Coordinates of C-alpha atoms and ligand atoms in Angstrom, one line a residue:
Chain A
M1 CA 95.9 -76.2 79.4
P2 CA 96.6 -78.4 76.3
A3 CA 98.5 -76.6 73.5
L4 CA 96.4 -75.4 70.6
L5 CA 99.1 -76.6 68.3
R6 CA 101.7 -79.2 69.1
L7 CA 104.4 -80.7 66.9
E8 CA 106.4 -83.8 68.0
G9 CA 109.4 -85.1 66.1
V10 CA 108.2 -83.7 62.8
T11 CA 110.3 -84.3 59.8
A12 CA 109.7 -83.1 56.2
F13 CA 111.5 -83.9 52.9
Y14 CA 111.8 -82.4 49.5
G15 CA 112.6 -85.4 47.5
A16 CA 115.8 -86.7 49.1
I17 CA 116.5 -83.5 50.9
Q18 CA 115.5 -83.4 54.5
A19 CA 114.3 -79.9 55.4
L20 CA 112.9 -80.6 59.0
K21 CA 114.8 -82.9 61.3
G22 CA 112.5 -83.7 64.1
V23 CA 110.9 -80.5 65.3
D24 CA 109.1 -80.2 68.6
L25 CA 107.1 -77.1 69.1
E26 CA 104.0 -75.9 71.0
V27 CA 101.8 -72.9 70.6
N28 CA 99.2 -72.3 73.3
Q29 CA 95.9 -70.7 72.9
G30 CA 96.2 -67.0 73.0
E31 CA 99.9 -66.9 72.5
I32 CA 102.1 -65.1 70.0
V33 CA 105.0 -67.4 69.2
T34 CA 107.8 -66.5 66.9
L35 CA 110.2 -68.7 64.9
I36 CA 113.5 -67.3 64.0
G37 CA 116.3 -68.7 62.0
A38 CA 118.7 -68.1 59.2
N39 CA 117.8 -68.3 55.5
G40 CA 117.2 -71.9 54.5
A41 CA 116.8 -73.0 58.1
G42 CA 113.4 -74.5 57.3
K43 CA 111.0 -71.9 58.7
S44 CA 108.7 -71.7 55.7
T45 CA 108.8 -75.5 55.4
L46 CA 107.7 -75.8 59.0
M47 CA 104.8 -73.4 58.4
M48 CA 103.7 -75.3 55.3
T49 CA 104.1 -78.7 56.9
I50 CA 101.7 -77.7 59.6
C51 CA 99.2 -77.2 56.7
G52 CA 100.0 -80.5 55.2
T53 CA 102.0 -79.5 52.2
P54 CA 104.7 -80.9 52.2
R55 CA 103.3 -83.7 54.5
A56 CA 105.2 -84.6 57.6
R57 CA 107.0 -87.9 57.1
H58 CA 107.5 -88.7 60.8
G59 CA 106.2 -87.4 64.0
S60 CA 102.8 -85.9 64.7
I61 CA 101.0 -82.6 64.5
R62 CA 98.0 -82.0 66.8
Y63 CA 95.7 -79.1 66.6
D64 CA 93.1 -78.4 69.2
G65 CA 93.7 -81.9 70.7
Q66 CA 93.2 -83.7 67.4
D67 CA 95.8 -85.4 65.1
I68 CA 95.9 -83.5 61.8
T69 CA 99.1 -85.0 60.5
Q70 CA 97.4 -87.0 57.7
L71 CA 94.6 -84.6 56.8
A72 CA 94.3 -83.0 53.4
T73 CA 95.4 -79.3 53.3
H74 CA 91.9 -78.0 52.8
E75 CA 90.6 -80.0 55.7
I76 CA 93.3 -78.7 58.0
M77 CA 92.6 -75.1 57.0
R78 CA 88.9 -75.5 57.6
R79 CA 89.5 -76.3 61.2
G80 CA 90.4 -72.7 61.9
L81 CA 93.9 -72.1 60.7
A82 CA 95.0 -69.5 58.2
Q83 CA 98.3 -68.8 56.6
S84 CA 99.8 -65.7 55.0
P85 CA 102.5 -67.6 53.2
E86 CA 106.0 -66.7 52.1
G87 CA 105.9 -64.8 48.8
R88 CA 102.4 -63.6 49.6
R89 CA 100.8 -65.7 46.8
I90 CA 98.1 -63.2 45.9
F91 CA 95.9 -64.3 43.1
P92 CA 97.2 -62.0 40.4
R93 CA 94.2 -61.9 38.1
M94 CA 91.6 -61.5 40.8
T95 CA 90.7 -58.1 42.2
V96 CA 91.5 -57.2 45.8
H97 CA 87.9 -57.7 46.6
E98 CA 87.9 -61.2 45.2
N99 CA 91.2 -62.1 46.9
L100 CA 89.6 -61.1 50.2
L101 CA 86.5 -63.1 49.4
M102 CA 88.7 -66.2 48.8
G103 CA 89.8 -65.8 52.4
A104 CA 86.2 -65.9 53.6
R105 CA 85.5 -69.3 52.1
G106 CA 82.4 -71.0 53.6
H107 CA 81.2 -67.8 55.4
K108 CA 77.9 -66.3 54.8
P109 CA 77.9 -63.0 52.9
A110 CA 77.0 -60.9 56.0
E111 CA 79.9 -62.5 57.9
A112 CA 82.3 -61.9 55.1
E113 CA 81.2 -58.3 55.0
A114 CA 81.9 -57.9 58.7
A115 CA 85.3 -59.6 58.4
M116 CA 86.1 -57.3 55.5
A117 CA 85.2 -54.2 57.4
E118 CA 87.7 -55.4 60.1
V119 CA 90.4 -55.9 57.5
F120 CA 89.8 -52.4 56.1
A121 CA 90.1 -50.9 59.6
L122 CA 93.5 -52.5 59.7
F123 CA 94.6 -51.7 56.2
P124 CA 92.5 -48.8 54.8
R125 CA 94.7 -48.9 51.8
L126 CA 93.0 -52.1 50.6
K127 CA 89.7 -50.4 50.6
E128 CA 90.9 -47.8 48.2
R129 CA 92.2 -50.5 45.9
L130 CA 89.2 -52.8 46.0
A131 CA 88.7 -53.1 42.3
Q132 CA 92.4 -53.4 41.3
R133 CA 93.9 -56.7 40.2
G134 CA 96.1 -58.3 42.8
G135 CA 99.0 -58.7 40.4
T136 CA 99.2 -54.9 39.9
L137 CA 99.4 -54.0 43.6
S138 CA 102.7 -52.8 45.0
G139 CA 104.7 -55.3 47.0
G140 CA 103.7 -53.7 50.3
E141 CA 100.0 -53.6 49.3
Q142 CA 100.2 -57.3 48.3
Q143 CA 101.6 -58.1 51.7
M144 CA 98.7 -56.2 53.3
L145 CA 96.3 -58.2 51.1
A146 CA 97.9 -61.5 52.0
I147 CA 97.5 -60.8 55.7
G148 CA 94.0 -59.4 55.2
R149 CA 93.0 -62.4 53.2
A150 CA 94.3 -64.7 56.0
L151 CA 92.2 -62.8 58.5
M152 CA 89.0 -63.0 56.5
S153 CA 88.3 -66.5 57.7
R154 CA 88.5 -65.2 61.3
P155 CA 91.1 -67.9 62.2
R156 CA 91.9 -69.2 65.7
L157 CA 95.5 -69.8 64.7
L158 CA 97.2 -67.4 62.3
L159 CA 100.4 -68.5 60.6
L160 CA 102.4 -65.5 59.3
D161 CA 105.5 -66.0 57.2
E162 CA 107.6 -62.9 57.1
P163 CA 104.8 -60.3 57.1
S164 CA 107.2 -57.5 57.2
L165 CA 109.0 -58.4 54.0
G166 CA 109.2 -55.5 51.6
L167 CA 107.3 -53.1 53.8
A168 CA 108.4 -49.6 55.0
P169 CA 109.3 -49.4 58.7
L170 CA 106.2 -47.4 59.5
V171 CA 104.0 -50.1 57.9
V172 CA 105.9 -52.8 59.7
R173 CA 105.2 -51.1 63.0
Q174 CA 101.6 -50.8 62.0
I175 CA 101.4 -54.5 61.2
F176 CA 103.1 -55.6 64.4
G177 CA 100.8 -53.3 66.3
A178 CA 97.8 -54.9 64.5
I179 CA 99.0 -58.4 65.4
R180 CA 99.4 -57.4 69.1
E181 CA 96.0 -55.7 69.1
L182 CA 94.2 -58.7 67.5
N183 CA 95.9 -61.0 70.0
R184 CA 95.0 -58.8 72.9
A185 CA 91.4 -58.0 71.9
T186 CA 90.3 -61.3 70.3
G187 CA 92.7 -63.8 71.7
L188 CA 94.0 -64.7 68.3
T189 CA 96.9 -67.1 68.5
V190 CA 99.8 -66.4 66.2
L191 CA 102.8 -68.3 64.9
L192 CA 105.1 -65.7 63.3
V193 CA 108.2 -66.2 61.2
E194 CA 110.3 -63.1 60.9
Q195 CA 113.7 -62.0 59.6
N196 CA 113.4 -59.1 61.9
A197 CA 114.2 -61.1 65.0
F198 CA 114.4 -58.1 67.3
Q199 CA 110.9 -56.8 66.7
A200 CA 109.5 -60.3 66.5
L201 CA 111.0 -61.3 69.9
R202 CA 109.7 -58.1 71.5
L203 CA 106.3 -58.8 70.2
A204 CA 106.1 -62.5 71.0
H205 CA 105.4 -64.2 74.2
R206 CA 107.8 -67.0 73.3
G207 CA 110.2 -67.8 70.6
Y208 CA 112.0 -70.8 69.0
V209 CA 115.2 -70.8 67.1
L210 CA 115.5 -73.1 64.1
V211 CA 118.9 -74.1 62.8
N212 CA 119.2 -76.5 59.8
G213 CA 115.8 -78.0 60.3
A214 CA 116.0 -78.5 64.1
I215 CA 115.0 -76.4 67.1
T216 CA 118.1 -75.4 69.0
M217 CA 116.7 -72.9 71.5
A218 CA 113.4 -71.9 73.0
G219 CA 112.3 -69.4 75.6
T220 CA 110.3 -66.3 76.3
G221 CA 110.9 -63.4 74.0
A222 CA 112.7 -61.4 76.6
D223 CA 114.8 -64.5 77.5
L224 CA 115.9 -65.1 73.9
L225 CA 116.6 -61.4 73.3
A226 CA 119.0 -61.4 76.3
R227 CA 121.1 -64.3 75.1
P228 CA 124.4 -63.4 73.6
E229 CA 124.4 -66.1 71.0
I230 CA 121.1 -64.9 69.7
R231 CA 122.3 -61.3 69.6
A232 CA 125.3 -62.4 67.7
A233 CA 123.5 -64.6 65.2
Y234 CA 120.3 -62.8 64.5
L235 CA 120.4 -59.3 65.9
E236 CA 123.6 -57.8 64.6
G237 CA 123.1 -55.0 62.1
G238 CA 121.9 -52.0 64.0
H239 CA 118.7 -52.7 65.9
Chain B
M1 CA 77.3 -59.8 -1.3
A2 CA 74.4 -62.2 -0.7
Y3 CA 76.7 -65.1 -1.0
A4 CA 79.1 -63.6 1.5
L5 CA 76.2 -63.1 3.9
Q6 CA 75.2 -66.7 3.6
Q7 CA 78.8 -67.8 4.3
L8 CA 78.8 -65.5 7.3
I9 CA 75.7 -67.1 8.7
N10 CA 77.0 -70.6 8.2
G11 CA 80.4 -69.7 9.6
V12 CA 78.9 -68.2 12.8
T13 CA 76.8 -71.3 13.3
L14 CA 79.7 -73.6 13.0
G15 CA 81.9 -71.3 15.1
M16 CA 79.4 -71.4 17.9
I17 CA 79.7 -75.2 18.1
Y18 CA 83.5 -75.0 18.0
G19 CA 83.4 -72.4 20.6
L20 CA 81.4 -74.5 23.0
I21 CA 83.9 -77.3 22.7
A22 CA 86.9 -75.0 22.8
V23 CA 85.7 -73.7 26.2
G24 CA 86.2 -77.2 27.6
Y25 CA 89.8 -77.4 26.3
T26 CA 90.7 -74.0 27.6
M27 CA 89.2 -74.5 31.1
V28 CA 91.0 -77.7 31.7
Y29 CA 94.2 -76.3 30.4
G30 CA 93.8 -73.2 32.6
I31 CA 93.3 -75.2 35.7
I32 CA 95.8 -78.1 35.4
G33 CA 97.9 -77.1 32.4
M34 CA 96.9 -80.2 30.5
I35 CA 95.5 -80.7 27.0
N36 CA 92.6 -83.0 27.4
F37 CA 92.8 -84.8 24.1
A38 CA 89.8 -86.9 24.9
H39 CA 87.6 -83.8 25.0
G40 CA 86.6 -84.1 21.3
D41 CA 85.5 -87.6 21.9
V42 CA 83.4 -86.5 24.9
F43 CA 81.7 -84.2 22.4
M44 CA 81.2 -87.2 20.0
V45 CA 79.7 -89.4 22.8
G46 CA 77.4 -86.5 23.7
A47 CA 76.1 -86.5 20.1
F48 CA 75.5 -90.3 20.4
L49 CA 73.8 -90.0 23.8
T50 CA 71.5 -87.4 22.3
L51 CA 70.6 -89.6 19.4
I52 CA 70.0 -92.6 21.6
G53 CA 67.9 -90.4 23.9
L54 CA 65.8 -89.1 21.1
T55 CA 65.2 -92.5 19.7
L56 CA 64.2 -93.9 23.1
L57 CA 61.8 -91.0 23.7
G58 CA 60.3 -91.6 20.2
G59 CA 59.8 -95.2 21.3
F60 CA 58.0 -94.0 24.4
G61 CA 55.7 -91.9 22.2
I62 CA 57.1 -88.6 23.2
T63 CA 57.1 -86.8 19.9
S64 CA 56.8 -83.1 20.8
V65 CA 60.1 -81.8 19.5
P66 CA 60.8 -79.2 22.3
I67 CA 60.0 -81.7 25.1
A68 CA 62.0 -84.5 23.5
L69 CA 65.0 -82.2 22.9
A70 CA 64.9 -80.8 26.4
L71 CA 64.7 -84.3 28.0
A72 CA 67.4 -85.8 25.7
F73 CA 69.6 -82.8 26.5
I74 CA 69.2 -83.0 30.2
A75 CA 69.8 -86.8 30.2
A76 CA 72.8 -86.5 27.9
A77 CA 74.4 -83.7 29.9
A78 CA 73.9 -85.6 33.1
I79 CA 75.5 -88.7 31.8
A80 CA 78.3 -86.7 30.2
A81 CA 79.0 -85.1 33.6
V82 CA 79.3 -88.5 35.2
Y83 CA 81.8 -89.8 32.7
G84 CA 83.6 -86.4 32.5
W85 CA 84.1 -86.9 36.3
T86 CA 85.1 -90.6 35.8
I87 CA 87.7 -89.8 33.1
E88 CA 89.4 -87.3 35.3
R89 CA 89.3 -89.7 38.3
V90 CA 90.5 -92.7 36.5
A91 CA 92.9 -91.5 33.8
Y92 CA 94.2 -88.1 35.0
R93 CA 94.2 -87.7 38.7
P94 CA 96.5 -90.6 39.5
L95 CA 99.1 -89.0 37.2
R96 CA 99.0 -85.6 38.7
G97 CA 102.4 -84.6 39.9
S98 CA 103.9 -87.1 37.5
F99 CA 106.0 -85.9 34.5
R100 CA 104.2 -83.5 32.2
L101 CA 103.6 -85.8 29.2
A102 CA 102.0 -88.6 31.3
P103 CA 98.5 -87.1 31.5
L104 CA 98.7 -86.2 27.8
I105 CA 99.5 -89.7 26.8
S106 CA 96.7 -90.9 29.1
A107 CA 94.3 -88.5 27.4
I108 CA 95.2 -89.8 24.0
G109 CA 94.6 -93.3 25.3
M110 CA 91.2 -92.2 26.7
S111 CA 90.3 -90.7 23.3
I112 CA 91.0 -94.1 21.6
V113 CA 89.0 -95.9 24.2
L114 CA 86.0 -93.7 23.7
Q115 CA 86.2 -93.9 19.9
N116 CA 86.6 -97.7 19.9
F117 CA 83.8 -98.1 22.4
V118 CA 81.4 -96.2 20.3
Q119 CA 82.6 -97.9 17.1
V120 CA 82.0 -101.3 18.6
S121 CA 78.8 -100.6 20.4
Q122 CA 77.2 -98.3 17.7
G123 CA 78.8 -99.4 14.6
A124 CA 81.2 -97.6 12.3
R125 CA 78.7 -96.3 9.8
D126 CA 77.0 -92.9 9.8
L127 CA 73.8 -92.8 11.9
N128 CA 71.2 -90.4 10.8
L129 CA 68.5 -88.3 12.3
Q130 CA 65.7 -86.8 10.3
P131 CA 65.6 -83.0 10.6
L132 CA 63.6 -82.1 13.7
I133 CA 63.5 -78.4 13.1
P134 CA 62.8 -77.6 9.5
G135 CA 62.2 -74.3 7.9
S136 CA 64.1 -71.1 7.5
I137 CA 63.7 -67.4 7.1
R138 CA 64.6 -65.9 3.7
L139 CA 66.7 -62.9 4.5
M140 CA 67.1 -61.6 1.0
N141 CA 67.0 -62.7 -2.6
Q142 CA 69.7 -61.2 -4.9
G143 CA 70.1 -62.2 -8.5
G144 CA 68.5 -65.6 -7.9
F145 CA 70.6 -66.4 -4.8
A146 CA 68.5 -66.6 -1.7
V147 CA 70.1 -66.0 1.7
E148 CA 68.6 -68.3 4.2
L149 CA 68.7 -68.4 7.9
S150 CA 67.4 -71.7 9.1
W151 CA 65.5 -72.0 12.4
M152 CA 68.1 -74.6 13.2
Q153 CA 70.8 -71.9 12.9
V154 CA 68.8 -69.6 15.1
L155 CA 68.4 -72.3 17.7
I156 CA 72.2 -73.0 17.7
S157 CA 73.1 -69.4 18.2
V158 CA 70.5 -68.7 20.9
V159 CA 71.3 -71.9 22.8
T160 CA 75.1 -71.3 22.6
L161 CA 74.8 -67.6 23.7
A162 CA 72.5 -68.5 26.6
I163 CA 74.8 -71.2 27.8
L164 CA 77.9 -69.0 27.5
A165 CA 76.1 -66.3 29.4
V166 CA 75.2 -68.7 32.3
F167 CA 78.7 -70.1 32.2
T168 CA 80.3 -66.6 32.3
W169 CA 78.1 -65.7 35.3
L170 CA 79.2 -68.9 37.0
V171 CA 82.9 -68.3 36.5
T172 CA 82.9 -64.6 37.3
R173 CA 80.3 -64.2 40.0
T174 CA 79.9 -67.4 42.0
P175 CA 82.0 -68.9 44.8
L176 CA 82.5 -72.0 42.6
G177 CA 83.8 -69.9 39.7
R178 CA 86.1 -68.0 42.1
A179 CA 87.4 -71.3 43.4
M180 CA 88.0 -72.5 39.8
R181 CA 89.9 -69.3 39.0
A182 CA 91.9 -69.5 42.3
C183 CA 92.9 -73.1 41.4
E184 CA 93.9 -71.9 38.0
Q185 CA 96.1 -69.2 39.4
D186 CA 97.7 -70.9 42.4
L187 CA 96.6 -74.4 43.3
K188 CA 98.5 -74.6 46.5
M189 CA 97.3 -71.2 47.8
A190 CA 93.7 -72.2 47.0
S191 CA 94.1 -75.3 49.2
L192 CA 95.6 -73.1 51.9
L193 CA 92.4 -71.2 51.8
G194 CA 90.3 -74.3 52.4
I195 CA 89.4 -75.1 48.8
D196 CA 89.1 -78.8 48.0
T197 CA 91.2 -78.5 44.8
D198 CA 90.6 -82.1 43.7
K199 CA 86.9 -81.5 43.8
T200 CA 87.2 -78.2 42.0
I201 CA 89.3 -79.9 39.2
S202 CA 86.7 -82.6 38.9
L203 CA 83.9 -80.0 38.6
T204 CA 85.9 -78.3 35.8
F205 CA 85.9 -81.6 33.9
V206 CA 82.2 -82.1 34.6
I207 CA 81.3 -78.6 33.3
G208 CA 83.5 -79.0 30.3
A209 CA 81.9 -82.3 29.5
A210 CA 78.4 -80.9 29.8
L211 CA 79.3 -78.0 27.4
A212 CA 80.8 -80.5 24.9
T213 CA 77.6 -82.5 25.1
V214 CA 75.5 -79.5 24.3
A215 CA 77.8 -79.0 21.3
G216 CA 77.3 -82.7 20.4
L217 CA 73.6 -82.2 20.5
L218 CA 73.7 -79.1 18.3
F219 CA 76.0 -80.8 15.9
L220 CA 73.7 -83.8 15.6
L221 CA 70.7 -81.5 14.9
Y222 CA 72.6 -79.4 12.4
Y223 CA 74.2 -82.1 10.3
G224 CA 71.7 -84.9 11.0
S225 CA 74.4 -87.5 10.7
I226 CA 77.1 -88.6 13.1
N227 CA 79.8 -91.3 13.4
F228 CA 82.4 -92.4 15.9
F229 CA 85.0 -90.3 14.3
I230 CA 83.4 -86.8 14.4
G231 CA 85.1 -86.1 17.8
F232 CA 88.5 -86.2 16.2
S233 CA 88.1 -83.5 13.5
A234 CA 85.8 -81.3 15.6
G235 CA 88.1 -81.8 18.6
I236 CA 91.2 -80.7 16.6
K237 CA 89.3 -77.7 15.2
A238 CA 88.1 -76.7 18.7
F239 CA 91.5 -77.2 20.1
T240 CA 92.9 -75.0 17.4
A241 CA 90.2 -72.4 18.3
A242 CA 91.3 -72.5 21.9
V243 CA 94.9 -71.9 21.0
L244 CA 94.0 -69.3 18.4
G245 CA 92.0 -67.4 21.0
G246 CA 94.7 -67.8 23.6
I247 CA 94.6 -71.0 25.6
G248 CA 93.4 -70.4 29.1
S249 CA 91.2 -67.5 28.0
L250 CA 87.4 -68.2 28.0
P251 CA 86.4 -65.3 25.8
G252 CA 89.4 -66.3 23.6
A253 CA 87.9 -69.8 23.2
V254 CA 84.6 -68.4 21.9
L255 CA 86.4 -65.8 19.7
G256 CA 88.7 -68.5 18.3
G257 CA 85.8 -70.8 17.6
L258 CA 84.0 -68.1 15.6
A259 CA 87.2 -67.4 13.8
I260 CA 87.7 -71.0 12.8
G261 CA 84.1 -71.4 11.8
L262 CA 84.2 -68.3 9.6
I263 CA 87.5 -69.3 8.0
E264 CA 86.2 -72.7 7.2
S265 CA 83.0 -71.5 5.8
F266 CA 84.4 -68.6 3.7
W267 CA 87.2 -70.8 2.4
S268 CA 84.7 -73.5 1.4
G269 CA 82.5 -70.9 -0.2
Y270 CA 85.1 -69.1 -2.2
A271 CA 88.1 -71.4 -2.6
S272 CA 88.0 -75.1 -2.2
V273 CA 86.2 -77.4 0.2
P274 CA 88.9 -80.1 0.5
Y275 CA 91.4 -77.4 1.6
K276 CA 89.2 -75.8 4.3
N277 CA 91.2 -77.4 7.1
V278 CA 94.5 -76.4 5.6
A279 CA 93.2 -72.8 5.6
A280 CA 92.1 -73.0 9.3
F281 CA 95.4 -74.4 10.4
S282 CA 97.4 -72.0 8.3
V283 CA 95.7 -69.1 9.9
L284 CA 96.6 -70.6 13.3
A285 CA 100.2 -70.9 12.3
I286 CA 100.3 -67.3 11.1
V287 CA 98.6 -65.9 14.2
L288 CA 100.9 -67.8 16.5
I289 CA 104.0 -66.4 14.7
F290 CA 102.9 -62.9 15.5
L291 CA 101.0 -63.4 18.7
P292 CA 102.5 -66.5 20.4
S293 CA 99.9 -66.4 23.2
G294 CA 96.9 -66.2 20.8
L295 CA 94.5 -63.4 20.2
L296 CA 93.3 -62.9 23.8
G297 CA 96.0 -64.9 25.6
R298 CA 98.0 -63.1 28.3
A299 CA 101.7 -62.7 27.9
D300 CA 102.6 -63.8 31.4
V301 CA 104.1 -60.8 33.1
E302 CA 103.3 -60.7 36.7
K303 CA 104.7 -58.7 39.6
V304 CA 106.7 -60.9 42.0
Ligands
ATP401 N1 110.2 -76.9 46.9 C1 111.4 -77.2 47.3 N2 112.2 -78.1 46.7 C2 113.4 -78.5 47.2 N3 114.0 -77.9 48.2 C3 113.3 -76.9 48.9 C4 112.0 -76.5 48.5 N4 111.6 -75.5 49.3 C5 112.6 -75.4 50.2 N5 113.6 -76.2 49.9 C6 114.9 -76.3 50.7 O1 114.5 -76.5 52.0 C7 115.3 -75.8 52.9 C8 114.5 -74.9 53.8 O2 113.8 -73.9 53.1 P1 112.8 -72.9 53.7 O3 112.1 -72.2 52.6 O4 111.9 -73.6 54.6 O5 113.7 -72.0 54.5 P2 113.4 -70.6 55.3 O6 113.9 -70.9 56.7 O7 112.0 -70.3 55.2 O8 114.4 -69.6 54.6 P3 114.1 -68.0 54.3 O9 114.5 -67.3 55.5 O10 115.1 -67.8 53.2 O11 112.7 -67.9 53.9 C9 116.3 -74.9 52.0 O12 117.5 -75.6 52.0 C10 115.6 -74.9 50.7 O13 116.5 -74.9 49.7
MG402 MG1 111.1 -68.7 54.3

């Protein structure tokens, strides 16, 4: 089976700084794949490069068998990708409802309604806050909104950059449970960046380790969890 | 009292025109953080297009005023939309992501291009239009001073309010309006949600140009006389209105326009006509000292 997403030798730069140094990575249809790495390793850059901003300078990015390396960001996203980006990037002066509608771009109203009902089932909290402006939500609520907004387009590939950031442990478990459930029930493919490597590796089918802009290790979640060097570098601190 | 009422009527009329132009400044600033200095000249070109359109229609024997006005307006707005789009495409988009002053300089250049083009093609002298909508209502007569509300003033207010209502609906209730606001708040996130941000920015310029053209038409009908330089003073006034109301805020632009119109008209009525601009700009300076982000501008505090 061809991979849903395949990166080969991808590099990315911020001005003269090279943030990605030839990344090879694959995500198969129906998989949950996690990307772990230290602060500044280039995880968020990789997620954004997949979406064309910044654009990959070398290498190729293929999605669903087609080369998307040179496409404009909005064209890439319209092919069925969605991202809940680092820092959440909620539209602060739009209501929760409007933020969610932004995620459903191009859908018919009835479809958007159905997608919204699914999001509310996942995060009932959002339903209570429907008319509140995004900028006044609590950090955790904003995170829920960012994920909900990404789900509104009913994506085939969901890119989640640190969805657990700033959330209470109970909510983190709930979100991870939701990801697993969406994956199981709908076959949603997920590429997940997490600080919480332990939980991410337990959730994921496979994982990659990114160090200084390059992949240094890859394997199944269980495989990576068992490696001493992973335990030492990413799992110390009481999990 | 009667005199004050008359100044109020005149000021509101003028303020409506400024408000329509100011909306264009504030929209473009909101979405790409740039002062579109050529916007006043888009207004000026709109007035000329209307005049040319009316003259042509007269030549074809269409003399019914409402029909002629409607046709001239539609044609002028459509042409304005095309060059609003072109200006953005040619003069601003290539500079996006460049240093902040670059598009501003380009806009000033565009303003000069438009002024000179009209000066060369239409001449430098005032062009006149005979009053199309004569007549007025006498509201009161006090001590020999008659307060008059002309049908022209009624038309200006009605047209402006109707257009602002449609525009407000567009911005707050439609997918296009949501996309525009999304681009204004976080351009990159908008593109991550599949919004074609370049297209949205182009449409912003198109809508702004169409509004300025309406303002140009109303100006032409109201004053009956235009020249290639009207875009400069009206543009500066409308820009002041946008800043006074809080740049980036749509209701602020309208409020600012009304404020500038009223200041100008009351100052001309009670103090001195030559100093009316000084008065308007002084009020701007004073307001900005106490409210740096304008009357309805937001002091940017956002939760991170
Ligand atoms: N806009 C930018 N301009 C310049 N350098 C940047 C920019 N964004 C990221 N970088 C740099 O690129 C490198 C990778 O950053 P990135 O945000 O991808 O790391 P990350 O793995 O997501 O880190 P974290 O775990 O802290 O989120 C860092 O050295 C960072 O300083
Ligand atoms: Mg990051």
